[in-house]
PDB file of C-alpha atoms in Angstrom:
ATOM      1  CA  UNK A   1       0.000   0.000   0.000  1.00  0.00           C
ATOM      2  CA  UNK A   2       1.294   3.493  -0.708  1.00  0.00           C
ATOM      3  CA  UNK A   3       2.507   5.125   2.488  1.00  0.00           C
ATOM      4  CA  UNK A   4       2.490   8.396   1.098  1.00  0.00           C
ATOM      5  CA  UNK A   5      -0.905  10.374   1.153  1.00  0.00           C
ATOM      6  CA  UNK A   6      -1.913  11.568  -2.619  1.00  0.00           C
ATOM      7  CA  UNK A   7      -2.512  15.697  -3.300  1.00  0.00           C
ATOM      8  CA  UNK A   8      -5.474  16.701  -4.934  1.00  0.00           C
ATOM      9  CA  UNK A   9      -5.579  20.119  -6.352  1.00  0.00           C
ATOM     10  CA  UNK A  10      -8.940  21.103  -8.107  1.00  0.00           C
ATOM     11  CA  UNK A  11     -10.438  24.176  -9.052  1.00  0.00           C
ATOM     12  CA  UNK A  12     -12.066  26.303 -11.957  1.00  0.00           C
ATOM     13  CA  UNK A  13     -10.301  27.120 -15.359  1.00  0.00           C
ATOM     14  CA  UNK A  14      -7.707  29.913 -14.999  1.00  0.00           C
ATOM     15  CA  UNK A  15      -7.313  30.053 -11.332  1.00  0.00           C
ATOM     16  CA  UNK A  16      -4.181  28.802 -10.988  1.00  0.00           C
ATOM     17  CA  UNK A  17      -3.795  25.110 -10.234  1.00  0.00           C
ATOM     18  CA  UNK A  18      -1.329  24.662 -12.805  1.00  0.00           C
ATOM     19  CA  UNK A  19       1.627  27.646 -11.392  1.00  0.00           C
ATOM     20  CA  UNK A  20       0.535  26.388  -7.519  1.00  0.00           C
ATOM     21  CA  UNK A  21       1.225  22.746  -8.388  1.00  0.00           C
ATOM     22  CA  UNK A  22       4.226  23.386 -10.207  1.00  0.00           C
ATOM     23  CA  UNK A  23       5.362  25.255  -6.855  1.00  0.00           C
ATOM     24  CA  UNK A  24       3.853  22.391  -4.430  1.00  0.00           C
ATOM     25  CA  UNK A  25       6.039  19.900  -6.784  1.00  0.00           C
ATOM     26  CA  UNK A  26       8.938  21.489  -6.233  1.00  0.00           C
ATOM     27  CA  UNK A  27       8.641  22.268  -3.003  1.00  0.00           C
ATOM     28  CA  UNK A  28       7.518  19.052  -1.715  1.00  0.00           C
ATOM     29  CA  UNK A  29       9.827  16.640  -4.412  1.00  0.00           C
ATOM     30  CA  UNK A  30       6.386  15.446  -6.062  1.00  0.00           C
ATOM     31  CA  UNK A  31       5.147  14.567  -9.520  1.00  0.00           C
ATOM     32  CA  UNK A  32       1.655  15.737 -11.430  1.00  0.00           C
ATOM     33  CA  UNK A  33      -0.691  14.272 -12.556  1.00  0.00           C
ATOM     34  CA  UNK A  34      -3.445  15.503 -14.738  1.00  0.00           C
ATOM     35  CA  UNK A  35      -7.019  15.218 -14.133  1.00  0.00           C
ATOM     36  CA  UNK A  36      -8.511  17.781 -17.216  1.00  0.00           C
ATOM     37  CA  UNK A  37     -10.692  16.042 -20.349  1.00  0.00           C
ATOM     38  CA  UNK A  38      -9.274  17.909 -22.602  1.00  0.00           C
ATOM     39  CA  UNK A  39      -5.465  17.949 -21.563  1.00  0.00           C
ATOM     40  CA  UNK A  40      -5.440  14.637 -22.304  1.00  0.00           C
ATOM     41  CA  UNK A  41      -5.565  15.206 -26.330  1.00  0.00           C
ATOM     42  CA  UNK A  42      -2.515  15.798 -28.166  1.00  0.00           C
ATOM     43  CA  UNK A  43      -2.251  18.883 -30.529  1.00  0.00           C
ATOM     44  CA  UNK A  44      -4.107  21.249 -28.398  1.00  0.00           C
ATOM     45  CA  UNK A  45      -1.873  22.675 -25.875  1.00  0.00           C
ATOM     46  CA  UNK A  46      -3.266  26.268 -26.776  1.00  0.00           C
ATOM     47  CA  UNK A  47      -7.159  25.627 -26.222  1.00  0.00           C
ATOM     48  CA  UNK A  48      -6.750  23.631 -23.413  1.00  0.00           C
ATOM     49  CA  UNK A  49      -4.259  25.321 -21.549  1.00  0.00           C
ATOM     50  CA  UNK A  50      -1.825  22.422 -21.485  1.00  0.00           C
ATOM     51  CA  UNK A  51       1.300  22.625 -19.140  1.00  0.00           C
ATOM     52  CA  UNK A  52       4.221  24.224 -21.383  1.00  0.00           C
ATOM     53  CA  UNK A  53       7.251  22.129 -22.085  1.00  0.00           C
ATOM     54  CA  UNK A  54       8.740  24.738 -19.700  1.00  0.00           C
ATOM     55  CA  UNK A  55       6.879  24.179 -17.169  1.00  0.00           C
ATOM     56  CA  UNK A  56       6.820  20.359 -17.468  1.00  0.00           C
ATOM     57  CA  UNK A  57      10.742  20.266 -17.081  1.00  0.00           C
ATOM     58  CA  UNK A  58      10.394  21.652 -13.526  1.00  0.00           C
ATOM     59  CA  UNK A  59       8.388  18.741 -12.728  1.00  0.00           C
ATOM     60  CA  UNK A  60       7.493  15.458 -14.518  1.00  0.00           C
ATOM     61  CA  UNK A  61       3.500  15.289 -15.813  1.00  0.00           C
ATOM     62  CA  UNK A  62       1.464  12.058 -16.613  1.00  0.00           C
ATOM     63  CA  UNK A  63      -1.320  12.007 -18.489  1.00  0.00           C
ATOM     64  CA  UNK A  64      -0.801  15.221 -20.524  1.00  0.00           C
ATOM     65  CA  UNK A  65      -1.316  15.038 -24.471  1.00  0.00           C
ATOM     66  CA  UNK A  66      -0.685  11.227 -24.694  1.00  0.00           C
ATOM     67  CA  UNK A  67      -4.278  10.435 -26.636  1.00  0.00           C
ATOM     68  CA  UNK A  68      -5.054  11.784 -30.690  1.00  0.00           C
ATOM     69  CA  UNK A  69      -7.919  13.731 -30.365  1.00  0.00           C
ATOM     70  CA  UNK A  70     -10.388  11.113 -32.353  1.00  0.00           C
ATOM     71  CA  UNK A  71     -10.026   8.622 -29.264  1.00  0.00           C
ATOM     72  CA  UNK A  72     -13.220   8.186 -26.507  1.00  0.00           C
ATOM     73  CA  UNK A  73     -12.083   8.610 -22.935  1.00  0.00           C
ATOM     74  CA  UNK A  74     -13.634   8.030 -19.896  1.00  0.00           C
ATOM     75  CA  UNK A  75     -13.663   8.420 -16.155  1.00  0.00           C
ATOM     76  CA  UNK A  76     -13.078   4.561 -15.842  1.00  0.00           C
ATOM     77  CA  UNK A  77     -10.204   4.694 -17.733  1.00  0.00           C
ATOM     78  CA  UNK A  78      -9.038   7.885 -16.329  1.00  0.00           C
ATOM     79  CA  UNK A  79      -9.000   5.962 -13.068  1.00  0.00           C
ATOM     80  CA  UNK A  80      -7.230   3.195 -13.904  1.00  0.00           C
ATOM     81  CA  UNK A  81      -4.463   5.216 -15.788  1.00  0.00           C
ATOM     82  CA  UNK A  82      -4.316   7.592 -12.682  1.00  0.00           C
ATOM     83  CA  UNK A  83      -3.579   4.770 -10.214  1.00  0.00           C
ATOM     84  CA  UNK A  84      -1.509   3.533 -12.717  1.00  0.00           C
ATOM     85  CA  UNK A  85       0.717   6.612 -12.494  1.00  0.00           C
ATOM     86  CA  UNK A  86       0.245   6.481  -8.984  1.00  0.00           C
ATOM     87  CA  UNK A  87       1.502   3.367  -8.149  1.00  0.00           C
ATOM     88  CA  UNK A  88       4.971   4.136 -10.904  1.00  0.00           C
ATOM     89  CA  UNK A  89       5.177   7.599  -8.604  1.00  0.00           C
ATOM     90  CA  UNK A  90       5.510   5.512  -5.145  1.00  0.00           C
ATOM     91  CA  UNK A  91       7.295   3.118  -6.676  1.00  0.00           C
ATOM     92  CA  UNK A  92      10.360   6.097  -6.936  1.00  0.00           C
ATOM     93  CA  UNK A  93       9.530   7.504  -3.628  1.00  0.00           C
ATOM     94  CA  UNK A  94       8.107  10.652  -4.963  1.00  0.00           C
ATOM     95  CA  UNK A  95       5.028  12.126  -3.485  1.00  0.00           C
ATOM     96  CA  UNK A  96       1.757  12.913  -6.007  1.00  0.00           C
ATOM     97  CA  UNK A  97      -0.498  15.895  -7.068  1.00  0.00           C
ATOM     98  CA  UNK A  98      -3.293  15.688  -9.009  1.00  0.00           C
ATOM     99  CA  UNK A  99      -4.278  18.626 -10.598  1.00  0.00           C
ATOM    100  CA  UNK A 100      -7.458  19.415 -12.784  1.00  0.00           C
ATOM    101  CA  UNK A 101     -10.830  20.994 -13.337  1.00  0.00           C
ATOM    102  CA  UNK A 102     -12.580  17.682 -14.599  1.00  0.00           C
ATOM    103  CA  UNK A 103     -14.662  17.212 -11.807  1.00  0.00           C
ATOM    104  CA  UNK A 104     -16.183  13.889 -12.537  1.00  0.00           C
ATOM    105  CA  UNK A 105     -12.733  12.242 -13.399  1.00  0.00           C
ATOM    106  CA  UNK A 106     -11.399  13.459  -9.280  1.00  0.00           C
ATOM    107  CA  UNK A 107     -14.711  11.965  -7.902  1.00  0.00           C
ATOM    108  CA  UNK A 108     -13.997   8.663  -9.812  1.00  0.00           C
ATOM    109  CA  UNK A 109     -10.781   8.642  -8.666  1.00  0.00           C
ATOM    110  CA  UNK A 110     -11.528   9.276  -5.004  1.00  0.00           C
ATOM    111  CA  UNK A 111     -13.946   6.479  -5.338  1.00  0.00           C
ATOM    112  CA  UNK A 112     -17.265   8.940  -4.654  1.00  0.00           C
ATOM    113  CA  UNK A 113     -19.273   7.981  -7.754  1.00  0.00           C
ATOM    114  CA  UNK A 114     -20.496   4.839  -8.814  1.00  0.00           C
ATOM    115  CA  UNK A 115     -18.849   3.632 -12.212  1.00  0.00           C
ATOM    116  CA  UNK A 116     -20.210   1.874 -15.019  1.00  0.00           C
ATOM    117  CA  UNK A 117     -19.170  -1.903 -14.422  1.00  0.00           C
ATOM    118  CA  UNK A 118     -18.953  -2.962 -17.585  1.00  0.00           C
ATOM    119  CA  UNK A 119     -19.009  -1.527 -21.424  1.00  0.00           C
ATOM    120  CA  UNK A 120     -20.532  -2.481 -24.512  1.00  0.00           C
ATOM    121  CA  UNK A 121     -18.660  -1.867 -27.917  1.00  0.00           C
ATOM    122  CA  UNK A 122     -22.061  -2.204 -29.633  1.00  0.00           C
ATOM    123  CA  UNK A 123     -23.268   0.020 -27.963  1.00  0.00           C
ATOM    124  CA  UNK A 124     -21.404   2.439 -27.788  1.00  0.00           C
ATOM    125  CA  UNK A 125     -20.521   2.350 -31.499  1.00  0.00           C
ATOM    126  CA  UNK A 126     -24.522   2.850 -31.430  1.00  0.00           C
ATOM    127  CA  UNK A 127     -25.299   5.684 -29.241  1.00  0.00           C
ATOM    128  CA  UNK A 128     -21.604   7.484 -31.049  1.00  0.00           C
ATOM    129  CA  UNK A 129     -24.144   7.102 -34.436  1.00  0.00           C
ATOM    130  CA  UNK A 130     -27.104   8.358 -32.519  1.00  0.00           C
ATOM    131  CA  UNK A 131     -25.014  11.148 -31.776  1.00  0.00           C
ATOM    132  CA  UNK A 132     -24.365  12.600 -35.070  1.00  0.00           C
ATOM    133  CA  UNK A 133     -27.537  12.447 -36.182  1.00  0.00           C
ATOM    134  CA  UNK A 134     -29.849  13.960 -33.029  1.00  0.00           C
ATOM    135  CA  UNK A 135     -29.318  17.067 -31.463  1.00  0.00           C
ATOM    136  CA  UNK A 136     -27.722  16.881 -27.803  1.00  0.00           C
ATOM    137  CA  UNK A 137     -30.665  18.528 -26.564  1.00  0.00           C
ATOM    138  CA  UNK A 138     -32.317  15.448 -27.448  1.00  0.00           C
ATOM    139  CA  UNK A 139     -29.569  12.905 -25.968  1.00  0.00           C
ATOM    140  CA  UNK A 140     -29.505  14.878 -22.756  1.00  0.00           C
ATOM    141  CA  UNK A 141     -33.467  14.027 -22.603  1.00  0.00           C
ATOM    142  CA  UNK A 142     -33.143  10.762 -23.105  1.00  0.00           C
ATOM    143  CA  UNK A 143     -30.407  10.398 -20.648  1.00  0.00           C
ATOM    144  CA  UNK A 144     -32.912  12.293 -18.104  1.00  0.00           C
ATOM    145  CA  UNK A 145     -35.179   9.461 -18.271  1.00  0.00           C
ATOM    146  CA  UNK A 146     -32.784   6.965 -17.777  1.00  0.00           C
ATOM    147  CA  UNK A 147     -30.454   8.660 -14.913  1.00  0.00           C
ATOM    148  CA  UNK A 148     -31.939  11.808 -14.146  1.00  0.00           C
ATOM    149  CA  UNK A 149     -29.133  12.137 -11.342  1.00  0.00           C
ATOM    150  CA  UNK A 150     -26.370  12.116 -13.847  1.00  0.00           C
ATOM    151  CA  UNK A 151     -27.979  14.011 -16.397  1.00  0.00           C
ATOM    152  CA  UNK A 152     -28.616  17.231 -13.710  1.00  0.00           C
ATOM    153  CA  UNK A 153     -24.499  17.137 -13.808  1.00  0.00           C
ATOM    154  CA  UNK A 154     -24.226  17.633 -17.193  1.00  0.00           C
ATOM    155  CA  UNK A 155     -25.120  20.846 -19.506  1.00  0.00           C
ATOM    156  CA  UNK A 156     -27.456  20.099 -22.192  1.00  0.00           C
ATOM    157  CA  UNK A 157     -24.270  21.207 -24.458  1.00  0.00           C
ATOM    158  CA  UNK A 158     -21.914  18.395 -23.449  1.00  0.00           C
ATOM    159  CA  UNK A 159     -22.601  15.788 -25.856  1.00  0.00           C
ATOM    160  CA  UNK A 160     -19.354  13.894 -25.429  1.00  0.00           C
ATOM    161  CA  UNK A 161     -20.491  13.381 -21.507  1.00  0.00           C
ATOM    162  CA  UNK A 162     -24.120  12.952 -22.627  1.00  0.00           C
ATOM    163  CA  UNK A 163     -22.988   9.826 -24.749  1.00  0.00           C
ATOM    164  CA  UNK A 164     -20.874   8.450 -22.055  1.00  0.00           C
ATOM    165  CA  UNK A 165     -23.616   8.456 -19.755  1.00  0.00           C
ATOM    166  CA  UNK A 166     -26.172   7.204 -21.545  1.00  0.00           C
ATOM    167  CA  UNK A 167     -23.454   4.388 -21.928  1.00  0.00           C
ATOM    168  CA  UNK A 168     -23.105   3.788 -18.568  1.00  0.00           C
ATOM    169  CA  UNK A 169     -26.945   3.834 -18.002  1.00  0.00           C
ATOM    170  CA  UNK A 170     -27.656   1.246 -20.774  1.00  0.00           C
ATOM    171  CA  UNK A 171     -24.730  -1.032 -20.592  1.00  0.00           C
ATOM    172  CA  UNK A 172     -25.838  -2.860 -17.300  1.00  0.00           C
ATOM    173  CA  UNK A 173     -28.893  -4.224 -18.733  1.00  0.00           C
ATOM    174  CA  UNK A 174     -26.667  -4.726 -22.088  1.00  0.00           C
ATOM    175  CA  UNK A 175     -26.912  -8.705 -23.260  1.00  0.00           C
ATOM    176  CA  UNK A 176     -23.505  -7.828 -24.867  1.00  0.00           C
ATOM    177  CA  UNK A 177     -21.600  -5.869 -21.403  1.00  0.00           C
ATOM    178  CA  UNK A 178     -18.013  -6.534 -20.983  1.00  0.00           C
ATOM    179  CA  UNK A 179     -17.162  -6.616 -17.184  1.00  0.00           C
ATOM    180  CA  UNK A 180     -14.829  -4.654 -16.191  1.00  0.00           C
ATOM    181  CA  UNK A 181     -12.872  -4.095 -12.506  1.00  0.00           C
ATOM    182  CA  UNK A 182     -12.982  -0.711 -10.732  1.00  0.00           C
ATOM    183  CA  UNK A 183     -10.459   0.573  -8.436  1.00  0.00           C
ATOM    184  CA  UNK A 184     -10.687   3.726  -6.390  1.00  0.00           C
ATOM    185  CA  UNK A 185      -7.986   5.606  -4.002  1.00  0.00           C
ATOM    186  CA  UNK A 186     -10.775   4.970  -1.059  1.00  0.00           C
ATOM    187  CA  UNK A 187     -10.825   1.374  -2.172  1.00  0.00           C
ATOM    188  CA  UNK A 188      -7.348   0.926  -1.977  1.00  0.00           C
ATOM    189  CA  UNK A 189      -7.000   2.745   1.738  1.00  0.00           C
ATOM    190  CA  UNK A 190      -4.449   5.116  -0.303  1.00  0.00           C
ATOM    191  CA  UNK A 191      -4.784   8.563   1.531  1.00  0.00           C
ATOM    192  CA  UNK A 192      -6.200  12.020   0.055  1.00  0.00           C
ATOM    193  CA  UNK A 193      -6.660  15.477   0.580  1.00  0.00           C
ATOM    194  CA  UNK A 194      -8.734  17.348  -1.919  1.00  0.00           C
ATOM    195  CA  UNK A 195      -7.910  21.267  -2.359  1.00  0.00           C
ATOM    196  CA  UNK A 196     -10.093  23.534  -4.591  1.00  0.00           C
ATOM    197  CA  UNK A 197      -8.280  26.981  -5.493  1.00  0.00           C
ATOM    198  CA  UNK A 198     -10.515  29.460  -4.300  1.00  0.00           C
ATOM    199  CA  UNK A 199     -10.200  32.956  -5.981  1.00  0.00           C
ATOM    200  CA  UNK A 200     -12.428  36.000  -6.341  1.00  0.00           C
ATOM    201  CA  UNK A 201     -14.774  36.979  -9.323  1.00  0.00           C
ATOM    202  CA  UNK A 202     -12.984  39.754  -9.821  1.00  0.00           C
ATOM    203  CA  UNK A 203      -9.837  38.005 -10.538  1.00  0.00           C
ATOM    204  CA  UNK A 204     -11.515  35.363 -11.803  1.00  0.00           C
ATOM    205  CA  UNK A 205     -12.725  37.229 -14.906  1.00  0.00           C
ATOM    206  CA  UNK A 206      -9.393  38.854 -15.296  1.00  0.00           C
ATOM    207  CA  UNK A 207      -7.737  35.936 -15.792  1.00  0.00           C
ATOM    208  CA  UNK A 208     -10.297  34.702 -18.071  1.00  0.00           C
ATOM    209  CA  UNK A 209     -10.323  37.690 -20.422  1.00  0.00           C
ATOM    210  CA  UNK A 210      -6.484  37.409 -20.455  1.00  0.00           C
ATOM    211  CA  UNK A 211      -6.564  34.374 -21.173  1.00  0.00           C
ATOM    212  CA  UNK A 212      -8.381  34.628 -24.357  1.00  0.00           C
ATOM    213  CA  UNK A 213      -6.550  37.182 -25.765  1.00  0.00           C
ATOM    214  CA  UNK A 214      -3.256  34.750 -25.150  1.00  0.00           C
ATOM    215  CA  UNK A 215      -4.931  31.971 -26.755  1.00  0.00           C
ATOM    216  CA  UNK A 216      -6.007  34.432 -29.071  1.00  0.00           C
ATOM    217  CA  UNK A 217      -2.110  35.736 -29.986  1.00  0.00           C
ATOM    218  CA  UNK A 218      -0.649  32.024 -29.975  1.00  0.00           C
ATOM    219  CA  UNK A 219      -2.901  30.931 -32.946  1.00  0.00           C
ATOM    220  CA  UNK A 220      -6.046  29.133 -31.477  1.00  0.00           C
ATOM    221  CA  UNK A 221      -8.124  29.712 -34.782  1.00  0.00           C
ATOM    222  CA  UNK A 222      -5.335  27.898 -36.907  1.00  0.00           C
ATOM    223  CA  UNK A 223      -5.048  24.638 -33.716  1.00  0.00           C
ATOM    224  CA  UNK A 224      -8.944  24.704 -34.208  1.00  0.00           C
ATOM    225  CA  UNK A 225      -7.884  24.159 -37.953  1.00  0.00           C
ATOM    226  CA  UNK A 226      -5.894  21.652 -37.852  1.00  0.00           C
ATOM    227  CA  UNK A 227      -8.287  19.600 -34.959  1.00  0.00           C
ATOM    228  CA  UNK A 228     -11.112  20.036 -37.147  1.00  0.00           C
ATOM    229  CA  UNK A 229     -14.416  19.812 -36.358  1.00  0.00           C
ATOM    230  CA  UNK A 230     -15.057  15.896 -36.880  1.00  0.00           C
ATOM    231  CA  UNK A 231     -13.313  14.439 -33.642  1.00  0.00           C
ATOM    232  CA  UNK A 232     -14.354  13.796 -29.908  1.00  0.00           C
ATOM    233  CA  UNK A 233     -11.480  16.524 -28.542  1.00  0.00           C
ATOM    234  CA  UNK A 234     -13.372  18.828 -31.020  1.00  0.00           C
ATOM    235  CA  UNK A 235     -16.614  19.819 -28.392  1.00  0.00           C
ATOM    236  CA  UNK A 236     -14.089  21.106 -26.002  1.00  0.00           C
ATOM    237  CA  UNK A 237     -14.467  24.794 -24.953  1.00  0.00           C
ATOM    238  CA  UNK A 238     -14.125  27.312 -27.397  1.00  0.00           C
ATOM    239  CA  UNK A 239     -13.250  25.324 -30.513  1.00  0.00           C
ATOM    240  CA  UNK A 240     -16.111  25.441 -32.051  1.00  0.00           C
ATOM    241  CA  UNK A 241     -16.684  29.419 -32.440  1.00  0.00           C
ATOM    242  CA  UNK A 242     -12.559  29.147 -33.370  1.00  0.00           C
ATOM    243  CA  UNK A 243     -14.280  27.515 -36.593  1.00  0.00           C
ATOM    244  CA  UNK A 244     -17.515  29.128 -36.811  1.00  0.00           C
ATOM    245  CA  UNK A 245     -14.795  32.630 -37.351  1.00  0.00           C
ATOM    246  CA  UNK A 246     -12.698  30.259 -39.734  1.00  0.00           C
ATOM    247  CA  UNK A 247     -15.234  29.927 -41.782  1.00  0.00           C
ATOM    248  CA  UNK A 248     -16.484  33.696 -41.519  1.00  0.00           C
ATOM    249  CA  UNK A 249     -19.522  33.130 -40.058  1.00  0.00           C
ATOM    250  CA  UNK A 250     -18.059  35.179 -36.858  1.00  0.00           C
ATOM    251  CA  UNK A 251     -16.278  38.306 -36.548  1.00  0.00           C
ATOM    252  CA  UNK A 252     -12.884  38.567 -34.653  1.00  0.00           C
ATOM    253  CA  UNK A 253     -14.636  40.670 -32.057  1.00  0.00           C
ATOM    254  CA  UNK A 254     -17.440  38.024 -31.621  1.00  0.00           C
ATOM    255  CA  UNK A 255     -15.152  35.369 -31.573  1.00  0.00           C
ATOM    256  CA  UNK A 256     -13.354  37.300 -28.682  1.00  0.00           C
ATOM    257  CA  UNK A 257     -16.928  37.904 -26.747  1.00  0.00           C
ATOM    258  CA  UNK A 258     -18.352  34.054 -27.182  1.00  0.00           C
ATOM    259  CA  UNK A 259     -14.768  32.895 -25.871  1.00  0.00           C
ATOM    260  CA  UNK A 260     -14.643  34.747 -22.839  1.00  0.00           C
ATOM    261  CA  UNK A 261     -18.318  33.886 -21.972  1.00  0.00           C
ATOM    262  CA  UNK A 262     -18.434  30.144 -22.725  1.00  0.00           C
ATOM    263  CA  UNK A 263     -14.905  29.904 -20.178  1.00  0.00           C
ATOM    264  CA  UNK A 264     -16.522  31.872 -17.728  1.00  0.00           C
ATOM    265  CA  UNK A 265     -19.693  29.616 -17.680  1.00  0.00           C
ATOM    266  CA  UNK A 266     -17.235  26.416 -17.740  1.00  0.00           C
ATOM    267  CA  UNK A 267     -15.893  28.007 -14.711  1.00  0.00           C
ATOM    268  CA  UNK A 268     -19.092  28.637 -13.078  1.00  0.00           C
ATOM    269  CA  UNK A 269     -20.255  25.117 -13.307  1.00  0.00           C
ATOM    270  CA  UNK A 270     -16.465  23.563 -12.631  1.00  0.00           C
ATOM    271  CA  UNK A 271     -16.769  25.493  -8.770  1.00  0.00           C
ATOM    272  CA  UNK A 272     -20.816  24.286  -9.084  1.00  0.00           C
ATOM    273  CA  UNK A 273     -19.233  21.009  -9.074  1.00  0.00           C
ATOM    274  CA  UNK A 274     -16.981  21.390  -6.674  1.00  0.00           C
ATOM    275  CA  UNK A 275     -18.499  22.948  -4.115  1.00  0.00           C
ATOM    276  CA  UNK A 276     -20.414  19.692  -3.786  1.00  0.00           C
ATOM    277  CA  UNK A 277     -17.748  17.727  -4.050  1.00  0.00           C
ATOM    278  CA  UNK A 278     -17.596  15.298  -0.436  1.00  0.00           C
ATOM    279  CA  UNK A 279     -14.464  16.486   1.639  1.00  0.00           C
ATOM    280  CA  UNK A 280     -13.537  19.244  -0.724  1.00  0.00           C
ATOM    281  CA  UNK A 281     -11.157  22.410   1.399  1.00  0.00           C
ATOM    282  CA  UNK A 282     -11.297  25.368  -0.079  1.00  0.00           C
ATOM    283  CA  UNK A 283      -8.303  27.353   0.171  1.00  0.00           C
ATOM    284  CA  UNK A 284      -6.687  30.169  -1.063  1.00  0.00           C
ATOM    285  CA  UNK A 285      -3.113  30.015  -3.131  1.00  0.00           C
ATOM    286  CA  UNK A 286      -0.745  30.792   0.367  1.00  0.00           C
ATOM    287  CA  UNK A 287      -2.738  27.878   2.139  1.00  0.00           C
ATOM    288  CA  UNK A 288      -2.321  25.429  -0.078  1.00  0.00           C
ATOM    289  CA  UNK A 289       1.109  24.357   1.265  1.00  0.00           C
ATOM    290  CA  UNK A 290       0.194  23.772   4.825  1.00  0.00           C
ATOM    291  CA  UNK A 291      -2.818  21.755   4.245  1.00  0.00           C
ATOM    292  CA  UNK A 292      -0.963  19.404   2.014  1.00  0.00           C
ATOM    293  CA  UNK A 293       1.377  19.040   5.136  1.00  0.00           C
ATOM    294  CA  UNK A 294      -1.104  17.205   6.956  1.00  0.00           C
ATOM    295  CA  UNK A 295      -1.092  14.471   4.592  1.00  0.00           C
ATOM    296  CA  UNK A 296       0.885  11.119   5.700  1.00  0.00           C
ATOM    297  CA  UNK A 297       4.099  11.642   4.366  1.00  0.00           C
ATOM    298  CA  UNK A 298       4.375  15.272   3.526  1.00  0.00           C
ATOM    299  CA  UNK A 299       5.019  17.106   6.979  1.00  0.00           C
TER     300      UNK A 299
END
């Protein structure tokens, strides 16, 4: 068992996770490990904020840009491949942050949601048809009927997490359901501590509108290009005005505007999340070190 209690660092978009872990890693001889849905993809470092190369020498990173964007992810998987990197981190003695604003893929980790056990490749070949053809407004119904608890967690506009659900709500009656095992940090007895960033609207929104125009200046229109708009990475925020203004049917200026309010509403229903998130601390950036030192292994 690992002796060494594992950091959780969570929080919305732009509020800093990324600069406080790189500080907690180097101040506590620790590796990171990433727990965004969209950080996962390769090619898209600019939308998705992605750790620099920079800023991933100071400390080593797993699961960061190591999937092509076309591939289907889940919080199952993200488990697995987080414990994974877990268990290769204690292995060297190192201690472990995870850092991200997926809130679903912490919660699976921590071993507070209930997992699909098992997945269907028919169907979920099926429902990824069903998805290109009917509007998400129309999946996230269906998925209401089915699971309305899931479904109140998801926006009407997530279609990738609408699919996924609806997966895990129809595979355990599935005649074709592969069984699969399911692992958790609580199941193991492995030791957390779960951090949210908190931070002010004010600076909040700053961050967000500077953000943007970085993105902006470092060529998100032309990574939008070059994604395209036929893959699962494609939905994530912001990419699809980036191609909607490709293809002229947006000005810069309304490109600009639609960017800064679709992060700001990811960010309001990231700390939504959060705030119900079971033994979440909220703490500002100086606190940060001191609760981690209460972990086993970190004083």
């Amino acid at each position: 068992m690992q002796s060494r209690g594992v950091l959780i660092l969570a929080g919305p978009t732009a509020s800093g996770k990324t600069a406080l872990a790189l500080e907690l890693a180097e101040r506590f001889d620790a590796e990171i490990v990433g727990a965004d849905s969209r950080q996962i993809y390769r090619g898209m470092p600019i939308g998705t904020a992605s750790p620099s190369r920079k800023e991933r020498a100071r400390a080593p990173h797993h699961l960061i840009e190591f999937l092509d964007p076309s591939e289907r992810y889940s919080a199952a998987r993200f488990s697995y491949d987080a414990l994974a990197a877990l268990d290769d981190i204690a292995r060297r003695g190192r201690r472990a942050i995870v850092v991200g604003g997926t809130g679903f893929y912490v919660r699976a980790l921590c071993g507070d949601v209930a997992l699909s056990p098992a997945y269907d490749p028919v169907l979920r070949e099926r429902l990824a048809r069903r998805a290109r053809y009917h509007p998400t407004e129309v999946l996230h119904g269906w998925l209401a009927a089915r699971d309305p608890e899931r479904a109140r967690a998801i926006a009407p506009s997530d279609p990738y997490r609408i699919v996924r659900s609806l997966e895990i709500a129809l595979s355990a009656s599935s005649p074709g359901a592969v069984p699969l095992r399911s692992e958790s940090l609580r199941s193991r007895g492995i030791p957390f501590l779960k951090i949210a960033l908190e931070i002010d609207d004010a600076t909040l929104d700053a961050r967000i509108l500077r953000r943007v125009d970085d993105m902006l200046a470092a060529g998100f229109v032309a990574e939008a290009e070059r994604l395209g708009a036929g893959v699962v990475a494609s939905d994530a925020v912001g990419y699809p005005y980036a191609l909607a203004y490709a293809g002229g049917q947006l000005t810069f200026e309304e490109l600009r505007v639609l960017l800064v309010r679709a992060t700001r509403r990811y960010a309001r229903r990231q700390r939504t999340w959060f705030r119900s998130e079971p033994e979440m601390r909220w703490a500002a950036r100086d606190e940060a070190a001191e609760l981690a030192r209460s972990l086993p292994g970190w004083a």
